[in-house]
Amino acid sequence: MTTPPTATRPTATAPSSAPPSSTDRRPAPWVRTRLRAAPLATLLGAALAFVAVLLAAALPRAQDRGSDQALRSFLERRGAADTSLQVTAPSPDSGQSAQALDATLEKLLGPTRSTFPVDLEETVHGARTTKRQPLMNPELSRPSGIPPSMNLLHVREAETHVKLAEGKWPSSTPTAPAQSTTGGTAPLQVVLSQKAAATLGARVGSVLIAESRVDATPSVEVVGLYAVLDETDDFWTDNLGCLARACEHYFNESLAWDVDALVGTGDLDRMSAWSRTAEDFWRLPVDIGRLRADRLDATRQDIASYIAGPTAATLARETGRTRLHTTSWLPERLEEARARTQAAAPLAAIGPAGVGGVAFVVLCLAGALAADRRDAELRLLLARGGSRAAIVGRLLGEGAVTVLPAAAVATALAVLLLPTPRLAPALLSAAAVALLALLAFPVRAAVLLTPARPAGRWRRPVAELLVLIATAAAVVEVRRRGVAPPGSDLDPLLIAAPLLLALCGGLLLARLQPVVTGWLARAAGRSSGLVGFLGLARAARGSGATGRTGPSVLPMIALLLAITTGGFGAAVLQSVDSSRLGVARLTVGGDAAISAFGKSPLPAGLAQAAGELPGVRTSVPLWIDHDSSLHGTTVRSSQVTVVVADPGTYAELSRVLGCGSFDPALLATGAGAADAPVPALFSASLAGQAVQGGTYSVQPGDGSELKVRVAGTIDCTPAHPARDAATVVLPTGAATGLMGGADHPNRWLGLGDIDGDRLRALVRSKLPAPSGKPAPAPAPIPGSGSAAGPAPLDELYPVSTSAEAVDVLGSDPLQRSAGRLFWASMAAAAGFALLAVLLTLMRAVPERAALLARLRTMGLRRRQGVALILAETLPQTLAAALGGALVAAGAVALLGPAIDLSTLVGVHVPNGVRLTAGPVLTQALGLAALVAAAVFVEAATSGRRQITNELRAGDQR
């Protein structure tokens, strides 16, 4: 066969003028194509990564901010005296000048700009004499015949803190030391405060003469008077003595005045002549606002070197002052702050650890969901010649496009919203979470594409055994040395103990839940209904991916982690609140108290009116005397505190406060002889000195006497709760008749929800007339350092309440920040746990939709479809809630006694975390109800749409 002449042989290439074929176009990029194919899944993945990374970056920064704020608040409450460096050195014998003081200050500030910056505006430096000299002027005030004494100071820039009221400032030019017309040296020019001058009786122009010495002590001339602008300013605290006002000085019972005066730069070189010696001083207040809790160790080391170390030696050499001496309370205060931070660290770490564990589970579930959704696609790519490495690389590219931008934005947002100097922990935490979000799907896909191997029955038991061993080791170590051992940093293994317990509970529950659910399914199969049996059967065997033999353990572990950490932390906070209330009640003596000074009685009718206020459940008027003595014991005579109260109400008060509970029948007097001894409760220390059955004599301070016998022993009592106090409790009636003044209570204690303001208003309304009120304190001498005047009328009978005491104990920012961080973490953990359950539901959507569609064709109603979904999902949720509550209770029982709550309470408390059902059940039932509501909403809203779509598409499985 030949080819026709008109035919042409085809060529390998098309003519250049021909348009390009569609097969020559470049294929669309893989990442863009896949992201466009599933936009909703892409957005949800980016949103999940954003939230997880945001929390991972925000929690460390929030913890840093809380720790820094707590450190600064703790140091601010200590005042400038405890947070400053006090540097002193002997003044030079000659050549003393203000310029020399300033130059030394500059050299002292050099090493302080690293970990402990100094507040330059608050530095105080100058010179002072070291011994006060008595002023011999006869016209000066001498309250007890003792002459006042004076020190001289030169304080740089003191003029900015005072206002010149009269006269002038001392001259800045040197006063001529030549002999004056009287034959003595020229007096030193000084200025005094107005209050000190008024106290002494000095005025401008007064020449104050010191006690004469062989070397002719110079006199001082008052050339001016000043008024202090703000006496509460830190400038006047600590080493500036009595510059603001005259100070009281007592020699036994005799009062004398101490005053200090300011010397100008002109007489600076002659100051040492006043007391033979003088010293230069520099007060360097550390800038508390720039201290950081994460650098406490470095700060303490640098300050120690500044006080007595290499830095101190260098400063002595550079300043030319070999006897330079530095003191400060800062090392001790920083050590206290470090101990406080360590004590509060467990609660601050439990929340973030819990949310981290739940977030890890959710990210793993999200990766598993994505891999199951694209399982057929990935296997097709592998069957068409794609390698596992290439497929995983493309999946990494998809994740990088969505995860990395979301992680970067989340990290930047956390840094902007929570500014703090330390950046590394937030970046490391955010990078770890971003890496997990990026690798979860590719790693799961690599596992799915790996050729199946013979199943090893030993792998899961060995892994569970390792988890059990780690949990047991952590619990034993916590019980042995506590969650945060004193003097050491927080051990991650110890803080992970509650999480390990939750993990063990989840693994155990994963073993038990299918068995128990299978029993329930068989029991439901005996009934006529189909929905319950089918739902429980699917819950027992697991639903979702093909080939699953049981329910997924990850959602259960997520719920257990959230419930266990939430219940454990809530139990810690509940114990803190109850301990704080108990301490406050013991401090006050009840929920409210009214006291009188000394043995003065309360106003008539006040105790009865206080007991009738709204909210008062128990009213206890009592008489207390701290100056009584007990005679007849083995030590003959002991000073004791006598409490006279009604036995019934006082026993109720003791029972509620947990302080010396007793049976009120012990104090029943009966109808015996008039001279029969009165039954009394002795404190444990006194009971050890008494002979059983003996009679003893109680003598109050007014000289009366009462025979008593030991009716019982108490370890403490609400009116005087000290455990080692020597106390005798007597009943009203016989005691009030034989002890003078006991029939008029001088203290009132109450239990109940009592409003402190209303109680104070009642006290003011019951105050006696001016002629009958206690004599006010004597008015102070003008300008003296004594009290400002008599107390206000409503403070003659001070009122205190336990609610106010609780507020004071809970005002520490360290406690508040730890609590806020914990609850924020628990909210995030609950959200992630809910998301884990929803992801599990989404994982089973295709299979569930097909099943519901088939059942719908057989007559299944919509309500029954929702019931089927609930019967399939809720058993795992309820089992997780019950298991989480049990694990949380076990964690509190095992780990609670090893946790020291003193820092969180505000005072030392001996007991640890107590197991109470309320906090644990609240967390478990609350999260279970939230998950159940979410499951119901998802089933009700999406079930119908899934069935409709499945029926329209047909069953192609």
Coordinates of C-alpha atoms in Angstrom, one line a residue, residues 86-613:
Q86 CA 23.4 52.6 102.2
V87 CA 27.0 53.7 101.5
T88 CA 29.1 55.4 104.1
A89 CA 32.7 56.5 104.5
P90 CA 34.6 58.7 107.0
S91 CA 34.8 62.3 106.0
P92 CA 38.2 63.5 105.0
D93 CA 40.1 65.4 107.7
S94 CA 40.5 68.4 105.3
G95 CA 39.4 69.3 101.8
Q96 CA 35.8 68.2 102.2
S97 CA 33.6 69.7 99.5
A98 CA 30.3 69.2 97.7
Q99 CA 32.2 68.5 94.5
A100 CA 34.0 65.6 96.2
L101 CA 30.6 64.1 97.3
D102 CA 29.2 64.4 93.8
A103 CA 32.2 62.8 92.2
T104 CA 32.1 59.9 94.6
L105 CA 28.4 59.5 93.8
E106 CA 29.1 59.2 90.1
K107 CA 31.6 56.4 90.7
L108 CA 29.2 54.6 93.0
L109 CA 26.5 54.7 90.3
G110 CA 28.8 53.1 87.7
P111 CA 28.2 49.4 88.6
T112 CA 24.5 49.8 89.3
R113 CA 23.2 50.1 85.7
S114 CA 23.0 46.3 85.0
T115 CA 20.6 44.2 87.0
F116 CA 19.7 46.7 89.7
P117 CA 19.4 50.2 88.3
V118 CA 19.2 53.1 90.7
D119 CA 16.5 55.7 90.6
L120 CA 18.8 58.7 90.0
E121 CA 16.1 61.3 90.9
E122 CA 15.7 59.7 94.4
T123 CA 19.4 59.4 95.4
V124 CA 20.3 61.2 98.6
H125 CA 23.9 62.0 99.6
G126 CA 25.8 64.4 101.8
A127 CA 27.7 64.4 105.1
R128 CA 26.7 64.3 108.8
T129 CA 28.2 64.3 112.2
T130 CA 28.2 61.0 114.0
K131 CA 27.4 62.0 117.6
R132 CA 24.7 64.4 118.9
Q133 CA 25.9 67.2 121.0
P134 CA 23.7 68.5 123.9
L135 CA 22.6 72.1 123.6
M136 CA 23.3 74.1 126.8
N137 CA 21.1 77.1 126.1
P138 CA 18.9 77.5 129.1
E139 CA 16.0 78.9 127.1
L140 CA 15.5 75.7 125.1
S141 CA 12.8 73.2 126.0
R142 CA 13.7 70.6 128.6
P143 CA 10.6 68.4 129.3
S144 CA 12.4 66.3 132.0
G145 CA 15.3 68.6 132.7
I146 CA 17.5 66.9 130.0
P147 CA 19.0 69.3 127.4
P148 CA 18.1 68.7 123.8
S149 CA 20.8 67.3 121.5
M150 CA 21.6 68.1 117.9
N151 CA 23.3 66.6 114.9
L152 CA 24.5 68.5 111.8
L153 CA 23.9 67.4 108.3
H154 CA 24.7 68.6 104.8
V155 CA 22.3 67.1 102.3
R156 CA 22.7 67.8 98.6
E157 CA 19.6 69.3 96.9
A158 CA 17.7 69.4 100.2
E159 CA 16.4 72.8 99.1
T160 CA 14.1 71.2 96.5
H161 CA 12.2 69.2 99.2
V162 CA 11.6 72.1 101.6
K163 CA 10.2 75.7 101.5
L164 CA 12.2 78.5 103.2
A165 CA 9.7 80.0 105.7
E166 CA 11.9 82.6 107.4
G167 CA 15.4 83.9 107.3
K168 CA 17.9 82.7 104.6
W169 CA 19.9 79.7 103.5
P170 CA 23.4 79.2 105.0
S171 CA 26.1 80.9 102.9
S172 CA 27.8 78.9 100.2
T173 CA 31.1 80.6 101.0
P174 CA 33.3 79.3 103.8
T175 CA 32.6 81.0 107.2
A176 CA 35.8 82.6 108.5
P177 CA 37.2 80.3 111.1
A178 CA 39.1 83.2 112.6
Q179 CA 38.5 84.3 116.2
S180 CA 35.4 86.4 116.6
T181 CA 35.1 89.5 118.8
T182 CA 34.2 87.3 121.8
G183 CA 37.3 85.2 121.3
G184 CA 35.6 82.1 120.0
T185 CA 35.4 80.7 116.5
A186 CA 32.7 81.9 114.2
P187 CA 29.5 79.9 114.6
L188 CA 28.3 77.5 111.9
Q189 CA 25.3 78.7 110.0
V190 CA 22.4 76.2 110.0
V191 CA 18.7 76.1 109.1
L192 CA 16.1 74.3 111.2
S193 CA 12.6 73.0 110.5
Q194 CA 9.8 75.1 111.8
K195 CA 8.4 72.2 113.8
A196 CA 11.8 71.5 115.4
A197 CA 12.3 75.2 116.2
A198 CA 8.8 75.4 117.8
T199 CA 9.5 72.3 119.9
L200 CA 12.9 73.7 121.1
G201 CA 11.9 77.3 121.5
A202 CA 14.5 78.5 119.0
R203 CA 14.1 81.2 116.4
V204 CA 16.0 82.9 113.6
G205 CA 19.2 84.4 115.0
S206 CA 19.4 82.0 118.0
V207 CA 23.0 80.9 118.7
L208 CA 22.9 77.4 120.0
I209 CA 25.9 76.4 122.2
A210 CA 27.1 72.9 122.6
E211 CA 28.7 71.4 125.7
S212 CA 32.2 72.8 126.0
R213 CA 35.2 70.7 125.1
V214 CA 38.9 71.1 125.3
D215 CA 39.1 71.7 121.5
A216 CA 36.4 74.4 121.6
T217 CA 33.3 73.0 119.9
P218 CA 31.9 75.7 117.7
S219 CA 28.4 77.1 118.2
V220 CA 25.7 77.1 115.6
E221 CA 23.6 80.1 114.5
V222 CA 20.1 79.5 113.2
V223 CA 19.9 81.7 110.1
G224 CA 16.7 80.3 108.7
L225 CA 13.6 78.1 109.2
Y226 CA 12.1 75.8 106.6
A227 CA 8.9 73.8 106.2
V228 CA 9.0 70.3 104.8
L229 CA 6.8 70.0 101.7
D230 CA 5.9 66.3 102.2
E231 CA 7.0 64.4 105.3
T232 CA 5.9 61.1 103.8
D233 CA 8.4 61.5 100.9
D234 CA 11.0 58.8 100.8
F235 CA 13.6 61.5 100.9
W236 CA 13.1 62.0 104.6
T237 CA 13.1 58.4 105.6
D238 CA 15.9 56.2 107.0
N239 CA 19.2 58.0 107.6
L240 CA 18.2 61.7 107.6
G241 CA 17.3 61.6 111.3
C242 CA 15.2 64.4 112.7
L243 CA 15.3 67.0 110.0
A244 CA 11.6 67.2 109.5
R245 CA 10.6 67.6 113.1
A246 CA 12.0 67.0 116.6
C247 CA 12.2 63.4 117.8
E248 CA 11.4 62.1 121.2
H249 CA 14.3 60.5 123.1
Y250 CA 13.6 58.7 126.4
F251 CA 16.1 58.0 129.1
N252 CA 14.2 55.5 131.1
E253 CA 11.1 57.6 131.9
S254 CA 12.6 60.9 131.1
L255 CA 11.9 62.7 127.8
A256 CA 14.4 64.7 125.8
W257 CA 14.4 66.2 122.3
D258 CA 16.7 65.3 119.4
V259 CA 16.9 67.7 116.5
D260 CA 19.0 67.9 113.3
A261 CA 20.0 71.0 111.4
L262 CA 21.1 71.5 107.8
V263 CA 24.6 73.1 107.1
G264 CA 25.4 74.8 103.9
T265 CA 28.3 74.1 101.6
G266 CA 30.3 77.0 103.1
D267 CA 30.7 75.2 106.5
L268 CA 30.9 71.7 105.1
D269 CA 34.6 71.4 105.9
R270 CA 34.1 72.5 109.5
M271 CA 31.2 70.0 110.3
S272 CA 33.5 67.5 111.9
A273 CA 34.4 70.0 114.6
W274 CA 30.9 69.7 116.0
S275 CA 31.3 66.1 117.1
R276 CA 35.0 65.5 116.3
T277 CA 34.0 63.0 113.6
A278 CA 31.8 63.1 110.6
E279 CA 30.9 60.7 107.8
D280 CA 29.8 61.0 104.2
F281 CA 26.8 59.0 103.2
W282 CA 25.1 58.1 99.9
R283 CA 21.7 56.5 99.7
L284 CA 21.1 54.8 96.4
P285 CA 17.5 53.7 96.1
V286 CA 17.1 50.8 93.6
D287 CA 14.6 51.5 90.9
I288 CA 12.0 48.8 91.8
G289 CA 10.0 49.4 88.6
R290 CA 12.8 48.1 86.5
L291 CA 13.5 44.9 88.5
R292 CA 12.6 41.6 86.9
A293 CA 11.5 38.4 88.6
D294 CA 13.4 36.2 86.1
R295 CA 16.7 37.9 87.0
L296 CA 16.4 37.7 90.8
D297 CA 19.4 35.4 91.2
A298 CA 21.6 37.7 89.0
T299 CA 20.4 40.8 90.8
R300 CA 21.1 39.3 94.2
Q301 CA 24.6 38.2 93.2
D302 CA 25.4 41.7 91.8
I303 CA 24.1 43.4 95.0
A304 CA 26.1 41.0 97.2
S305 CA 29.2 41.8 95.2
Y306 CA 28.4 45.5 95.6
I307 CA 28.1 45.2 99.4
A308 CA 31.1 42.9 100.0
G309 CA 32.8 41.5 97.0
P310 CA 34.8 42.4 93.9
T311 CA 32.6 45.4 93.1
A312 CA 33.1 46.7 96.7
A313 CA 36.9 46.4 96.4
T314 CA 36.9 48.1 93.0
L315 CA 34.8 51.0 94.3
A316 CA 37.0 51.5 97.3
R317 CA 40.0 51.7 95.0
E318 CA 38.4 54.0 92.5
T319 CA 36.9 56.5 95.0
G320 CA 40.1 56.6 97.1
R321 CA 38.1 55.8 100.2
T322 CA 39.5 52.7 101.7
R323 CA 36.9 52.5 104.5
L324 CA 34.0 52.6 102.1
H325 CA 31.2 50.5 103.7
T326 CA 27.9 49.4 102.0
T327 CA 24.9 47.9 103.7
S328 CA 21.4 46.9 102.4
W329 CA 18.5 44.7 103.2
L330 CA 17.9 44.0 99.5
P331 CA 19.6 40.6 99.4
E332 CA 17.3 39.3 102.2
R333 CA 14.2 40.9 100.6
L334 CA 15.1 39.4 97.2
E335 CA 15.5 36.0 98.8
E336 CA 12.1 36.4 100.4
A337 CA 10.6 37.4 97.0
R338 CA 12.2 34.4 95.4
A339 CA 10.8 32.0 98.0
R340 CA 7.4 33.6 97.5
T341 CA 7.6 33.1 93.7
Q342 CA 8.6 29.5 94.1
A343 CA 5.8 28.8 96.5
A344 CA 3.2 30.3 94.1
A345 CA 4.8 28.6 91.1
P346 CA 2.8 25.3 91.3
L347 CA -0.6 27.0 90.9
A348 CA 0.8 29.3 88.2
A349 CA 2.2 26.3 86.3
I350 CA -0.7 23.8 86.7
G351 CA -3.0 25.8 84.4
P352 CA -0.6 26.4 81.5
A353 CA 0.5 22.7 81.7
G354 CA -3.1 21.6 81.6
V355 CA -4.0 23.7 78.6
G356 CA -0.8 22.6 76.9
G357 CA -1.7 19.0 77.3
V358 CA -5.2 19.5 75.9
A359 CA -3.9 21.6 73.0
F360 CA -1.5 18.8 72.1
V361 CA -4.3 16.3 71.9
V362 CA -6.4 18.7 69.8
L363 CA -3.7 19.3 67.3
C364 CA -3.1 15.6 67.0
L365 CA -6.8 15.1 66.5
A366 CA -6.9 17.8 63.8
G367 CA -4.0 16.1 62.0
A368 CA -5.7 12.7 62.2
L369 CA -9.0 14.2 60.9
A370 CA -7.2 15.8 57.9
A371 CA -5.4 12.6 57.1
D372 CA -8.6 10.5 57.2
R373 CA -10.4 13.0 55.0
R374 CA -7.7 12.8 52.4
D375 CA -6.8 9.1 52.8
A376 CA -8.0 8.0 49.4
E377 CA -6.2 10.9 47.7
L378 CA -2.9 10.2 49.4
R379 CA -3.1 6.4 48.6
L380 CA -3.9 7.2 44.9
L381 CA -0.8 9.5 44.7
L382 CA 1.3 6.7 46.2
A383 CA -0.2 4.1 43.8
R384 CA 0.6 6.4 40.8
G385 CA 4.3 6.5 41.6
G386 CA 4.6 9.2 44.2
S387 CA 7.1 8.6 47.0
R388 CA 6.2 9.0 50.6
A389 CA 8.9 11.6 51.1
A390 CA 7.6 13.7 48.1
I391 CA 4.0 13.4 49.4
V392 CA 5.0 14.4 52.9
G393 CA 7.0 17.3 51.5
R394 CA 4.0 18.6 49.6
L395 CA 1.9 18.3 52.7
L396 CA 4.5 20.3 54.6
G397 CA 4.3 23.0 52.0
E398 CA 0.5 23.2 52.4
G399 CA 0.9 23.5 56.1
A400 CA 3.6 26.1 55.9
V401 CA 1.4 28.4 53.8
T402 CA -1.4 28.3 56.4
V403 CA 0.3 27.6 59.8
L404 CA 3.4 29.8 59.6
P405 CA 1.6 33.1 58.8
A406 CA -1.0 32.4 61.4
A407 CA 1.7 31.5 64.0
A408 CA 3.7 34.7 63.1
V409 CA 0.6 36.9 63.5
A410 CA -0.4 35.2 66.8
T411 CA 3.1 35.6 68.2
A412 CA 3.3 39.3 67.2
L413 CA -0.2 39.9 68.7
A414 CA 0.8 38.3 72.0
V415 CA 4.0 40.3 72.2
L416 CA 2.1 43.6 71.5
L417 CA -0.8 42.9 73.9
L418 CA 1.4 41.7 76.8
P419 CA 4.6 43.8 76.8
T420 CA 7.4 42.3 79.0
P421 CA 11.2 42.5 78.6
R422 CA 11.7 38.7 78.3
L423 CA 10.9 37.4 74.8
A424 CA 12.7 34.0 74.7
P425 CA 10.1 31.9 76.5
A426 CA 7.2 33.2 74.4
L427 CA 9.1 32.6 71.2
L428 CA 10.2 29.1 72.2
S429 CA 6.7 28.1 73.3
A430 CA 5.1 29.6 70.1
A431 CA 7.7 27.9 67.9
A432 CA 7.1 24.5 69.6
V433 CA 3.3 24.8 69.1
A434 CA 3.7 26.0 65.5
L435 CA 6.0 23.1 64.8
L436 CA 3.4 20.7 66.2
A437 CA 0.6 22.2 64.2
L438 CA 2.7 22.0 61.1
L439 CA 3.9 18.4 61.5
A440 CA 0.7 16.8 62.9
F441 CA -0.9 16.2 59.5
P442 CA 2.2 15.2 57.5
V443 CA 3.3 12.8 60.3
R444 CA -0.1 11.2 60.4
A445 CA -0.1 10.9 56.6
A446 CA 3.4 9.3 56.6
V447 CA 2.1 6.7 59.1
L448 CA -1.0 5.9 57.0
L449 CA 1.2 5.5 53.8
T450 CA 3.7 3.2 55.6
P451 CA 3.2 -0.4 54.6
A452 CA 1.3 -2.4 57.3
R453 CA 3.4 -4.4 59.7
P454 CA 2.4 -7.3 61.9
A455 CA 0.8 -5.8 64.9
G456 CA 2.9 -6.0 68.1
R457 CA 0.6 -6.8 71.0
W458 CA 3.3 -5.8 73.4
R459 CA 3.6 -2.1 72.3
R460 CA 0.6 -0.6 74.0
P461 CA 1.0 -2.5 77.3
V462 CA 4.7 -1.4 77.4
A463 CA 3.8 2.2 76.7
E464 CA 1.1 2.2 79.4
L465 CA 3.5 0.6 81.9
L466 CA 6.0 3.3 81.2
V467 CA 3.4 6.0 81.8
L468 CA 2.4 4.3 85.1
I469 CA 6.0 4.1 86.3
A470 CA 6.6 7.8 85.5
T471 CA 3.4 8.7 87.3
A472 CA 4.3 6.7 90.4
A473 CA 7.7 8.2 90.5
A474 CA 6.3 11.7 90.2
V475 CA 3.8 11.1 93.0
V476 CA 6.3 9.6 95.3
E477 CA 8.7 12.4 94.7
V478 CA 6.0 15.0 95.4
R479 CA 5.0 13.3 98.6
R480 CA 8.7 13.1 99.6
R481 CA 9.8 16.7 99.1
G482 CA 6.8 18.7 97.9
V483 CA 5.8 20.3 94.6
A484 CA 8.1 23.3 95.1
P485 CA 10.9 22.3 97.5
P486 CA 12.2 25.3 99.5
G487 CA 15.3 26.8 97.9
S488 CA 15.0 25.1 94.5
D489 CA 13.4 25.9 91.2
L490 CA 10.2 24.2 90.1
D491 CA 10.7 20.6 88.8
P492 CA 8.7 20.0 85.6
L493 CA 8.3 16.3 86.6
L494 CA 6.7 17.4 89.9
I495 CA 4.3 19.9 88.3
A496 CA 3.4 17.3 85.7
A497 CA 2.2 14.8 88.3
P498 CA -1.5 15.8 88.0
L499 CA -1.2 15.5 84.2
L500 CA 0.4 12.1 84.5
L501 CA -2.4 11.0 86.8
A502 CA -4.9 12.2 84.2
L503 CA -3.1 10.3 81.5
C504 CA -3.1 7.1 83.5
G505 CA -6.8 7.7 84.1
G506 CA -7.4 8.2 80.4
L507 CA -5.6 5.0 79.5
L508 CA -7.4 3.0 82.1
L509 CA -10.7 4.5 81.0
A510 CA -9.9 3.7 77.4
R511 CA -9.6 0.0 78.5
L512 CA -12.8 0.0 80.6
Q513 CA -15.2 2.2 78.6
P514 CA -15.7 -0.1 75.6
V515 CA -16.4 -3.1 77.9
V516 CA -18.9 -1.2 80.1
T517 CA -20.5 0.4 77.0
G518 CA -20.8 -3.1 75.4
W519 CA -22.6 -4.4 78.5
L520 CA -25.0 -1.5 78.3
A521 CA -25.5 -2.1 74.5
R522 CA -26.4 -5.8 75.2
A523 CA -28.8 -4.7 77.9
A524 CA -30.3 -2.1 75.5
G525 CA -30.6 -4.9 72.8
R526 CA -33.0 -6.8 74.9
S527 CA -35.5 -3.9 74.7
S528 CA -37.8 -3.2 71.8
G529 CA -36.1 0.1 70.8
L530 CA -33.3 0.1 68.2
V531 CA -31.8 3.6 68.7
G532 CA -30.2 3.0 72.1
F533 CA -28.7 -0.4 71.2
L534 CA -27.3 0.9 67.9
G535 CA -25.8 4.0 69.4
L536 CA -24.2 2.2 72.4
A537 CA -22.9 -0.5 70.1
R538 CA -21.2 2.1 67.9
A539 CA -19.8 3.8 70.9
A540 CA -18.4 0.5 72.2
R541 CA -16.7 -0.4 68.9
G542 CA -15.7 3.1 67.8
S543 CA -16.8 5.0 64.8
G544 CA -15.0 7.0 62.2
A545 CA -12.0 5.6 60.3
T546 CA -12.3 2.2 58.7
G547 CA -10.8 -0.6 60.7
R548 CA -11.1 1.0 64.0
T549 CA -11.6 -1.5 66.8
G550 CA -12.5 0.9 69.7
P551 CA -13.3 4.5 70.5
S552 CA -10.5 7.1 70.1
V553 CA -8.6 7.6 73.3
L554 CA -7.4 11.1 72.5
P555 CA -10.7 12.9 73.1
M556 CA -11.1 11.1 76.4
I557 CA -7.6 12.1 77.4
A558 CA -8.3 15.7 76.5
L559 CA -11.4 15.8 78.6
L560 CA -9.6 14.0 81.5
L561 CA -6.7 16.5 81.3
A562 CA -9.0 19.5 81.4
I563 CA -11.2 18.1 84.2
T564 CA -8.3 16.8 86.3
T565 CA -6.2 20.0 86.2
G566 CA -9.3 22.2 86.6
G567 CA -10.5 20.2 89.6
F568 CA -7.1 20.0 91.2
G569 CA -6.5 23.8 90.7
A570 CA -10.0 24.6 91.9
A571 CA -9.4 22.5 95.0
V572 CA -6.2 24.5 95.6
L573 CA -8.0 27.8 95.3
Q574 CA -10.8 26.5 97.5
S575 CA -8.3 25.5 100.2
V576 CA -6.6 28.9 99.9
D577 CA -10.0 30.7 100.4
S578 CA -11.0 28.5 103.3
S579 CA -7.6 28.8 105.0
R580 CA -7.6 32.5 104.5
L581 CA -11.1 32.7 106.0
G582 CA -10.1 30.6 109.0
V583 CA -7.0 32.7 109.6
A584 CA -9.1 35.9 109.4
R585 CA -11.7 34.5 111.8
L586 CA -9.0 33.6 114.3
T587 CA -7.4 37.0 113.9
V588 CA -10.7 38.8 114.5
G589 CA -12.2 36.3 116.9
G590 CA -15.2 35.6 114.7
D591 CA -16.8 37.2 111.7
A592 CA -17.0 40.6 113.5
A593 CA -15.6 42.0 116.7
I594 CA -16.0 45.2 118.8
S595 CA -13.3 45.9 121.3
A596 CA -12.7 48.4 124.1
F597 CA -9.4 49.8 125.2
G598 CA -8.0 48.1 128.3
K599 CA -10.7 47.0 130.8
S600 CA -13.1 49.8 129.8
P601 CA -16.5 48.3 129.2
L602 CA -18.5 48.6 126.0
P603 CA -21.2 51.2 125.9
A604 CA -24.4 50.1 127.6
G605 CA -26.7 48.2 125.2
L606 CA -24.1 47.9 122.4
A607 CA -23.5 44.2 122.7
Q608 CA -27.3 43.5 122.6
A609 CA -27.9 45.8 119.7
A610 CA -25.0 44.3 117.8
G611 CA -26.5 40.8 118.2
E612 CA -29.8 42.0 116.7
L613 CA -28.2 43.3 113.5

